[in-house]
Amino acid sequence: MYACTKCDAQSLKWLGRCNECGNWGTLKEDGGASSSSVSPASHAKPTATLNLSAATITAAEHQKTGISELDRVLGGGIVPGSVTLLAGEPGVGKSTLVAQLAAAVSPAGQQSTAYYASGEESEGQVLLRFKRLGFDPAAIAFSNAVEVGGILAAARELKPAIVIIDSIQTMLLENAEALPGTPTAVRAATAEIISFAKSTGIAVLIIGQVTKDGNVAGPKTLEHLVDTVLTLEGDPDSSYRLLRAAKHRFGSTEEVGVFEMTERGMIAVENPSAMFLKERVPGPGSVVTCVMEGSRPFLVEAR
C-alpha cells in the first residue's frame, strides 16, 4: 500500500503522480508494520476484561478558566487531560482568546502554569500581543518550536495547568518525512499530543486553521481524535464573536458563548439580547421574538 505525503490518498501500487492532489513523486510506501513483524491473532496475549456492571463511573472534573463565556461552552471549564481543538478563520480572534486563556490560568506570583508553544509566531510577537492586551506574561512559559516531541518533553518538565499549541498545521514529528500541514503530519502530531494529555492529565488546547469552505484544515480524523472541537465565528465588519462546540465529550454542544472583540481582548457579553436589539427601530413589520441556544434564551428582531 502506498500513501501520498501531501494529501494522504492511498494506492495499491506506486504512481509517479498522485491521482487525488496531482503532486508528483509524493507516493511513498506505507510505514505500517510488515506482516512478518505482526504477531498472528491466534498467538496474541489476551486483553484484560471486566464485567461492565462492575465498572466505576468517574465524572469529568471541569476546572474553570476564569473566562465565563468559554466556561459556559465547555460545560463548566476545561477537563484535565483533555485535548481541545479551537478553529476559526484568520483574524477572527483565536490567538487573542488563547492568550487571554493563558493569562487567566496563570495568576501573578505563580510559575509556568501555562505553556504556550507557537510554530507561527516568535516570542517577540506573542509578547507584544500580551502587552497590548494588558496581560502579565511572567507566569507563562513560551517556545517557538514545531517539533512535537520536544514541545511535549518540555511540558513534562514544566507540568503546567494547560499547554497551548499554535497551530497544529505547523507541527511535525522528529525525522518525519511528511511536511507540516499534510494529513499524515497533522494526524501523527495529534496522536502524540493526545497520548501525552491522557498519560499526564495535562489539558492541551490546539489551534487549527480552516479552509475556504470553513472546515478545519487537515484530515477529518483530526476532529475525531480530539475530545472537544470549538469554533470561533464572527463577521469581519462586526466586533462580536460567537463560540460554539461542534463536538464535546464532556458536556453539551448546544451552548453558545458571545464575546466582543476589543483592544483589551475578548470581553464576555453577559446580555446578548441587548446587543442583538441595540440597533432595532420599533415600527410596523418589526417584532421581537425569543430563541433558545442551549439553556440560554436570546431576544432577537424579526422582520
mmCIF file of C-alpha atoms in Angstrom:
data_model
loop_
_atom_site.group_PDB
_atom_site.id
_atom_site.type_symbol
_atom_site.label_atom_id
_atom_site.label_comp_id
_atom_site.label_asym_id
_atom_site.label_seq_id
_atom_site.Cartn_x
_atom_site.Cartn_y
_atom_site.Cartn_z
ATOM 1 C CA MET A 1 0.000 0.000 0.000
ATOM 2 C CA TYR A 2 1.273 3.457 -0.914
ATOM 3 C CA ALA A 3 0.189 6.776 0.603
ATOM 4 C CA CYS A 4 0.599 10.335 -0.643
ATOM 5 C CA THR A 5 2.619 12.513 1.731
ATOM 6 C CA LYS A 6 0.659 15.582 0.610
ATOM 7 C CA CYS A 7 -2.999 14.549 0.766
ATOM 8 C CA ASP A 8 -2.798 11.097 2.403
ATOM 9 C CA ALA A 9 -4.541 9.414 -0.545
ATOM 10 C CA GLN A 10 -3.808 5.692 -0.789
ATOM 11 C CA SER A 11 -2.978 3.494 -3.763
ATOM 12 C CA LEU A 12 -2.404 -0.229 -4.160
ATOM 13 C CA LYS A 13 0.541 0.423 -6.481
ATOM 14 C CA TRP A 14 3.198 3.103 -6.843
ATOM 15 C CA LEU A 15 2.333 6.006 -9.132
ATOM 16 C CA GLY A 16 4.541 8.848 -10.253
ATOM 17 C CA ARG A 17 1.677 11.312 -9.840
ATOM 18 C CA CYS A 18 -0.981 11.266 -7.123
ATOM 19 C CA ASN A 19 -4.442 10.873 -8.635
ATOM 20 C CA GLU A 20 -6.040 12.934 -5.835
ATOM 21 C CA CYS A 21 -3.887 16.053 -5.419
ATOM 22 C CA GLY A 22 -1.872 15.882 -8.657
ATOM 23 C CA ASN A 23 1.562 16.203 -6.997
ATOM 24 C CA TRP A 24 4.497 14.288 -8.472
ATOM 25 C CA GLY A 25 6.750 11.913 -6.541
ATOM 26 C CA THR A 26 4.717 12.063 -3.327
ATOM 27 C CA LEU A 27 3.561 8.432 -3.082
ATOM 28 C CA LYS A 28 5.597 6.538 -0.502
ATOM 29 C CA GLU A 29 5.240 3.006 0.753
ATOM 30 C CA ASP A 30 3.005 2.950 3.828
ATOM 31 C CA GLY A 31 5.059 2.855 7.034
ATOM 32 C CA GLY A 32 2.749 0.294 8.652
ATOM 33 C CA ALA A 33 4.254 -2.773 10.231
ATOM 34 C CA SER A 34 5.074 -5.613 7.838
ATOM 35 C CA SER A 35 3.307 -8.930 8.109
ATOM 36 C CA SER A 36 6.446 -10.588 9.469
ATOM 37 C CA SER A 37 6.578 -8.211 12.446
ATOM 38 C CA VAL A 38 2.934 -8.633 13.444
ATOM 39 C CA SER A 39 2.021 -11.459 15.786
ATOM 40 C CA PRO A 40 -0.776 -13.670 14.445
ATOM 41 C CA ALA A 41 -4.052 -13.073 16.264
ATOM 42 C CA SER A 42 -4.067 -16.675 17.433
ATOM 43 C CA HIS A 43 -0.850 -16.057 19.413
ATOM 44 C CA ALA A 44 -1.728 -12.596 20.766
ATOM 45 C CA LYS A 45 -1.852 -12.096 24.532
ATOM 46 C CA PRO A 46 -5.490 -11.817 25.692
ATOM 47 C CA THR A 47 -6.621 -8.325 26.661
ATOM 48 C CA ALA A 48 -7.805 -7.936 30.258
ATOM 49 C CA THR A 49 -11.593 -7.732 30.573
ATOM 50 C CA LEU A 50 -14.083 -6.975 33.317
ATOM 51 C CA ASN A 51 -17.815 -7.238 33.773
ATOM 52 C CA LEU A 52 -19.316 -3.914 32.720
ATOM 53 C CA SER A 53 -21.613 -3.856 35.766
ATOM 54 C CA ALA A 54 -18.501 -3.783 37.987
ATOM 55 C CA ALA A 55 -17.041 -0.713 36.274
ATOM 56 C CA THR A 56 -16.827 2.584 38.153
ATOM 57 C CA ILE A 57 -18.092 5.865 36.737
ATOM 58 C CA THR A 58 -15.710 8.797 37.053
ATOM 59 C CA ALA A 59 -17.315 12.168 36.444
ATOM 60 C CA ALA A 60 -15.277 14.612 34.366
ATOM 61 C CA GLU A 61 -13.904 17.322 36.651
ATOM 62 C CA HIS A 62 -14.186 20.697 34.973
ATOM 63 C CA GLN A 63 -11.737 23.393 36.043
ATOM 64 C CA LYS A 64 -12.896 26.960 35.475
ATOM 65 C CA THR A 65 -10.748 29.059 33.171
ATOM 66 C CA GLY A 66 -11.889 32.413 34.511
ATOM 67 C CA ILE A 67 -13.449 33.308 31.134
ATOM 68 C CA SER A 68 -17.173 32.980 31.759
ATOM 69 C CA GLU A 69 -18.351 32.510 28.159
ATOM 70 C CA LEU A 70 -15.649 29.912 27.463
ATOM 71 C CA ASP A 71 -16.588 28.048 30.640
ATOM 72 C CA ARG A 72 -20.239 28.134 29.550
ATOM 73 C CA VAL A 73 -19.458 26.447 26.215
ATOM 74 C CA LEU A 74 -17.160 23.893 27.892
ATOM 75 C CA GLY A 75 -19.824 22.952 30.425
ATOM 76 C CA GLY A 76 -18.015 24.466 33.394
ATOM 77 C CA GLY A 77 -14.379 24.637 32.332
ATOM 78 C CA ILE A 78 -11.532 22.611 30.857
ATOM 79 C CA VAL A 79 -11.185 18.952 31.864
ATOM 80 C CA PRO A 80 -7.628 17.920 32.898
ATOM 81 C CA GLY A 81 -6.104 15.534 30.375
ATOM 82 C CA SER A 82 -8.462 16.656 27.610
ATOM 83 C CA VAL A 83 -7.455 17.816 24.131
ATOM 84 C CA THR A 84 -9.418 20.742 22.692
ATOM 85 C CA LEU A 85 -9.254 21.992 19.109
ATOM 86 C CA LEU A 86 -10.055 25.684 18.551
ATOM 87 C CA ALA A 87 -10.756 26.504 14.906
ATOM 88 C CA GLY A 88 -11.677 29.690 13.121
ATOM 89 C CA GLU A 89 -10.870 31.899 10.160
ATOM 90 C CA PRO A 90 -7.702 34.033 10.187
ATOM 91 C CA GLY A 91 -8.209 37.231 12.155
ATOM 92 C CA VAL A 92 -11.326 36.074 13.989
ATOM 93 C CA GLY A 93 -9.551 36.216 17.370
ATOM 94 C CA LYS A 94 -8.216 32.706 18.086
ATOM 95 C CA SER A 95 -4.783 33.889 19.220
ATOM 96 C CA THR A 96 -6.347 36.642 21.323
ATOM 97 C CA LEU A 97 -8.638 34.157 23.071
ATOM 98 C CA VAL A 98 -5.840 31.678 23.842
ATOM 99 C CA ALA A 99 -3.603 34.496 25.107
ATOM 100 C CA GLN A 100 -6.435 35.505 27.408
ATOM 101 C CA LEU A 101 -6.828 31.874 28.495
ATOM 102 C CA ALA A 102 -3.105 31.533 29.221
ATOM 103 C CA ALA A 103 -3.182 34.705 31.324
ATOM 104 C CA ALA A 104 -6.361 33.635 33.133
ATOM 105 C CA VAL A 105 -4.897 30.306 34.301
ATOM 106 C CA SER A 106 -1.578 31.935 35.261
ATOM 107 C CA PRO A 107 -2.176 34.098 38.356
ATOM 108 C CA ALA A 108 0.547 36.551 39.323
ATOM 109 C CA GLY A 109 3.217 35.031 41.543
ATOM 110 C CA GLN A 110 2.943 31.502 40.137
ATOM 111 C CA GLN A 111 5.475 29.913 37.803
ATOM 112 C CA SER A 112 4.775 28.417 34.375
ATOM 113 C CA THR A 113 1.145 27.472 34.927
ATOM 114 C CA ALA A 114 0.608 27.814 31.167
ATOM 115 C CA TYR A 115 2.930 26.659 28.383
ATOM 116 C CA TYR A 116 2.485 28.358 25.010
ATOM 117 C CA ALA A 117 4.200 26.736 22.003
ATOM 118 C CA SER A 118 3.923 28.539 18.678
ATOM 119 C CA GLY A 119 5.148 27.466 15.281
ATOM 120 C CA GLU A 120 3.734 30.575 13.624
ATOM 121 C CA GLU A 121 4.917 33.495 15.768
ATOM 122 C CA SER A 122 8.140 34.447 17.520
ATOM 123 C CA GLU A 123 8.404 35.176 21.225
ATOM 124 C CA GLY A 124 8.538 38.903 20.416
ATOM 125 C CA GLN A 125 5.260 38.808 18.509
ATOM 126 C CA VAL A 126 3.489 36.865 21.251
ATOM 127 C CA LEU A 127 4.894 39.137 23.978
ATOM 128 C CA LEU A 128 3.701 42.179 22.037
ATOM 129 C CA ARG A 129 0.162 40.746 21.964
ATOM 130 C CA PHE A 130 0.209 40.071 25.714
ATOM 131 C CA LYS A 131 1.371 43.612 26.447
ATOM 132 C CA ARG A 132 -1.168 45.126 24.050
ATOM 133 C CA LEU A 133 -3.939 43.233 25.814
ATOM 134 C CA GLY A 134 -2.608 44.188 29.244
ATOM 135 C CA PHE A 135 -1.819 40.609 30.348
ATOM 136 C CA ASP A 136 1.084 39.713 32.634
ATOM 137 C CA PRO A 137 3.276 37.109 30.843
ATOM 138 C CA ALA A 138 5.512 36.411 33.865
ATOM 139 C CA ALA A 139 3.907 33.040 34.663
ATOM 140 C CA ILE A 140 3.767 31.826 31.056
ATOM 141 C CA ALA A 141 6.441 29.600 29.510
ATOM 142 C CA PHE A 142 6.935 30.025 25.753
ATOM 143 C CA SER A 143 8.614 28.084 22.950
ATOM 144 C CA ASN A 144 8.942 28.997 19.299
ATOM 145 C CA ALA A 145 9.049 25.422 18.016
ATOM 146 C CA VAL A 146 7.378 22.990 15.623
ATOM 147 C CA GLU A 147 8.768 19.618 16.751
ATOM 148 C CA VAL A 148 6.056 17.949 18.821
ATOM 149 C CA GLY A 149 8.371 15.608 20.725
ATOM 150 C CA GLY A 150 10.475 18.476 22.071
ATOM 151 C CA ILE A 151 7.411 20.534 22.987
ATOM 152 C CA LEU A 152 5.837 17.674 24.933
ATOM 153 C CA ALA A 153 9.145 16.847 26.646
ATOM 154 C CA ALA A 154 9.336 20.449 27.865
ATOM 155 C CA ALA A 155 5.721 20.237 29.047
ATOM 156 C CA ARG A 156 6.515 17.111 31.089
ATOM 157 C CA GLU A 157 9.221 19.060 32.929
ATOM 158 C CA LEU A 158 7.142 22.214 33.408
ATOM 159 C CA LYS A 159 3.931 20.404 34.470
ATOM 160 C CA PRO A 160 1.709 23.375 33.501
ATOM 161 C CA ALA A 161 -2.040 23.571 34.008
ATOM 162 C CA ILE A 162 -2.511 23.819 30.243
ATOM 163 C CA VAL A 163 -0.449 23.504 27.056
ATOM 164 C CA ILE A 164 -1.381 25.729 24.102
ATOM 165 C CA ILE A 165 -0.135 24.776 20.624
ATOM 166 C CA ASP A 166 -0.449 27.302 17.785
ATOM 167 C CA SER A 167 -1.094 25.763 15.338
ATOM 168 C CA ILE A 168 -1.438 22.040 14.662
ATOM 169 C CA GLN A 169 -0.840 22.673 10.939
ATOM 170 C CA THR A 170 2.748 23.800 11.682
ATOM 171 C CA MET A 171 3.666 20.824 13.880
ATOM 172 C CA LEU A 172 5.691 17.770 12.863
ATOM 173 C CA LEU A 173 7.396 14.757 14.403
ATOM 174 C CA GLU A 174 11.168 14.348 14.539
ATOM 175 C CA ASN A 175 12.557 12.534 11.467
ATOM 176 C CA ALA A 176 9.110 12.563 9.857
ATOM 177 C CA GLU A 177 9.090 12.557 6.057
ATOM 178 C CA ALA A 178 5.722 14.293 5.776
ATOM 179 C CA LEU A 179 5.743 18.072 5.544
ATOM 180 C CA PRO A 180 3.953 20.182 8.195
ATOM 181 C CA GLY A 181 0.276 20.652 7.412
ATOM 182 C CA THR A 182 -0.105 17.464 5.397
ATOM 183 C CA PRO A 183 -2.753 14.990 6.588
ATOM 184 C CA THR A 184 -0.097 12.476 7.633
ATOM 185 C CA ALA A 185 1.831 15.034 9.701
ATOM 186 C CA VAL A 186 -1.295 16.502 11.319
ATOM 187 C CA ARG A 187 -2.656 13.087 12.266
ATOM 188 C CA ALA A 188 0.673 11.866 13.679
ATOM 189 C CA ALA A 189 1.246 15.064 15.683
ATOM 190 C CA THR A 190 -2.289 14.965 17.085
ATOM 191 C CA ALA A 191 -1.904 11.328 18.132
ATOM 192 C CA GLU A 192 1.282 12.213 20.061
ATOM 193 C CA ILE A 193 -0.438 15.145 21.762
ATOM 194 C CA ILE A 194 -3.421 13.019 22.800
ATOM 195 C CA SER A 195 -1.149 10.303 24.203
ATOM 196 C CA PHE A 196 0.683 12.969 26.237
ATOM 197 C CA ALA A 197 -2.527 14.518 27.590
ATOM 198 C CA LYS A 198 -4.034 11.197 28.659
ATOM 199 C CA SER A 199 -0.837 9.964 30.323
ATOM 200 C CA THR A 200 -0.054 13.186 32.219
ATOM 201 C CA GLY A 201 -3.502 14.603 32.953
ATOM 202 C CA ILE A 202 -2.438 17.954 31.477
ATOM 203 C CA ALA A 203 -5.028 19.711 29.312
ATOM 204 C CA VAL A 204 -3.952 20.700 25.800
ATOM 205 C CA LEU A 205 -5.560 23.300 23.540
ATOM 206 C CA ILE A 206 -4.508 23.270 19.899
ATOM 207 C CA ILE A 207 -5.350 25.932 17.343
ATOM 208 C CA GLY A 208 -6.459 24.755 13.913
ATOM 209 C CA GLN A 209 -6.740 26.673 10.677
ATOM 210 C CA VAL A 210 -9.795 26.429 8.439
ATOM 211 C CA THR A 211 -10.239 26.059 4.681
ATOM 212 C CA LYS A 212 -12.085 28.434 2.357
ATOM 213 C CA ASP A 213 -15.232 26.394 2.989
ATOM 214 C CA GLY A 214 -14.964 26.967 6.741
ATOM 215 C CA ASN A 215 -13.939 23.381 7.519
ATOM 216 C CA VAL A 216 -10.996 22.520 9.768
ATOM 217 C CA ALA A 217 -7.883 22.105 7.612
ATOM 218 C CA GLY A 218 -6.305 18.662 7.689
ATOM 219 C CA PRO A 219 -7.678 15.137 7.809
ATOM 220 C CA LYS A 220 -11.192 14.576 9.149
ATOM 221 C CA THR A 221 -9.638 12.215 11.703
ATOM 222 C CA LEU A 222 -8.277 15.307 13.487
ATOM 223 C CA GLU A 223 -11.775 16.167 14.693
ATOM 224 C CA HIS A 224 -12.477 12.535 15.583
ATOM 225 C CA LEU A 225 -9.309 12.211 17.684
ATOM 226 C CA VAL A 226 -9.707 15.244 19.952
ATOM 227 C CA ASP A 227 -12.156 15.473 22.856
ATOM 228 C CA THR A 228 -13.608 18.876 22.014
ATOM 229 C CA VAL A 229 -13.909 20.952 18.849
ATOM 230 C CA LEU A 230 -14.609 24.665 19.362
ATOM 231 C CA THR A 231 -15.350 27.055 16.510
ATOM 232 C CA LEU A 232 -14.954 30.819 16.802
ATOM 233 C CA GLU A 233 -17.161 32.703 14.340
ATOM 234 C CA GLY A 234 -17.627 36.348 13.513
ATOM 235 C CA ASP A 235 -18.432 38.861 10.804
ATOM 236 C CA PRO A 236 -15.324 40.832 9.717
ATOM 237 C CA ASP A 237 -17.424 44.011 9.877
ATOM 238 C CA SER A 238 -18.585 43.331 13.439
ATOM 239 C CA SER A 239 -16.719 43.247 16.741
ATOM 240 C CA TYR A 240 -18.886 40.425 18.102
ATOM 241 C CA ARG A 241 -17.769 36.786 18.113
ATOM 242 C CA LEU A 242 -19.674 33.546 18.747
ATOM 243 C CA LEU A 243 -18.014 30.497 20.283
ATOM 244 C CA ARG A 244 -19.644 27.104 19.739
ATOM 245 C CA ALA A 245 -18.772 23.485 20.463
ATOM 246 C CA ALA A 246 -19.120 21.296 17.379
ATOM 247 C CA LYS A 247 -18.078 18.305 19.494
ATOM 248 C CA HIS A 248 -17.716 17.929 23.263
ATOM 249 C CA ARG A 249 -17.219 14.623 25.049
ATOM 250 C CA PHE A 250 -17.695 16.190 28.474
ATOM 251 C CA GLY A 251 -20.887 18.157 28.005
ATOM 252 C CA SER A 252 -23.473 19.674 25.710
ATOM 253 C CA THR A 253 -22.796 21.010 22.227
ATOM 254 C CA GLU A 254 -25.846 23.286 22.363
ATOM 255 C CA GLU A 255 -24.339 26.188 24.319
ATOM 256 C CA VAL A 256 -23.012 29.330 22.661
ATOM 257 C CA GLY A 257 -20.617 31.923 24.055
ATOM 258 C CA VAL A 258 -20.811 35.569 22.993
ATOM 259 C CA PHE A 259 -17.771 37.864 23.026
ATOM 260 C CA GLU A 260 -16.968 41.381 21.946
ATOM 261 C CA MET A 261 -13.525 41.892 20.425
ATOM 262 C CA THR A 262 -11.912 44.975 21.952
ATOM 263 C CA GLU A 263 -8.435 46.429 22.325
ATOM 264 C CA ARG A 264 -8.282 44.741 25.742
ATOM 265 C CA GLY A 265 -9.183 41.302 24.462
ATOM 266 C CA MET A 266 -12.342 39.232 24.166
ATOM 267 C CA ILE A 267 -14.928 40.643 26.557
ATOM 268 C CA ALA A 268 -17.772 38.344 27.608
ATOM 269 C CA VAL A 269 -21.206 39.671 26.604
ATOM 270 C CA GLU A 270 -23.406 38.901 29.597
ATOM 271 C CA ASN A 271 -26.607 40.215 27.964
ATOM 272 C CA PRO A 272 -26.553 39.227 24.259
ATOM 273 C CA SER A 273 -30.223 40.200 23.834
ATOM 274 C CA ALA A 274 -29.354 43.848 24.380
ATOM 275 C CA MET A 275 -26.618 43.506 21.764
ATOM 276 C CA PHE A 276 -28.975 41.970 19.183
ATOM 277 C CA LEU A 277 -31.635 44.650 19.759
ATOM 278 C CA LYS A 278 -29.276 47.613 20.026
ATOM 279 C CA GLU A 279 -29.950 48.910 16.504
ATOM 280 C CA ARG A 280 -33.642 47.998 16.370
ATOM 281 C CA VAL A 281 -36.059 50.759 15.402
ATOM 282 C CA PRO A 282 -39.605 49.876 16.567
ATOM 283 C CA GLY A 283 -42.180 50.138 13.823
ATOM 284 C CA PRO A 284 -44.556 48.227 11.527
ATOM 285 C CA GLY A 285 -43.122 44.867 10.427
ATOM 286 C CA SER A 286 -40.592 44.674 13.269
ATOM 287 C CA VAL A 287 -41.221 42.307 16.169
ATOM 288 C CA VAL A 288 -39.113 40.859 18.957
ATOM 289 C CA THR A 289 -39.090 37.104 19.447
ATOM 290 C CA CYS A 290 -37.248 34.689 21.716
ATOM 291 C CA VAL A 291 -34.992 31.868 20.507
ATOM 292 C CA MET A 292 -33.151 29.286 22.585
ATOM 293 C CA GLU A 293 -29.482 28.368 22.214
ATOM 294 C CA GLY A 294 -28.818 25.558 24.672
ATOM 295 C CA SER A 295 -30.058 26.724 28.059
ATOM 296 C CA ARG A 296 -29.894 30.374 27.063
ATOM 297 C CA PRO A 297 -32.769 32.499 25.728
ATOM 298 C CA PHE A 298 -31.991 35.254 23.220
ATOM 299 C CA LEU A 299 -34.271 38.116 22.222
ATOM 300 C CA VAL A 300 -33.867 38.916 18.526
ATOM 301 C CA GLU A 301 -35.615 41.107 15.988
ATOM 302 C CA ALA A 302 -37.672 39.506 13.225
ATOM 303 C CA ARG A 303 -38.813 41.482 10.219
#
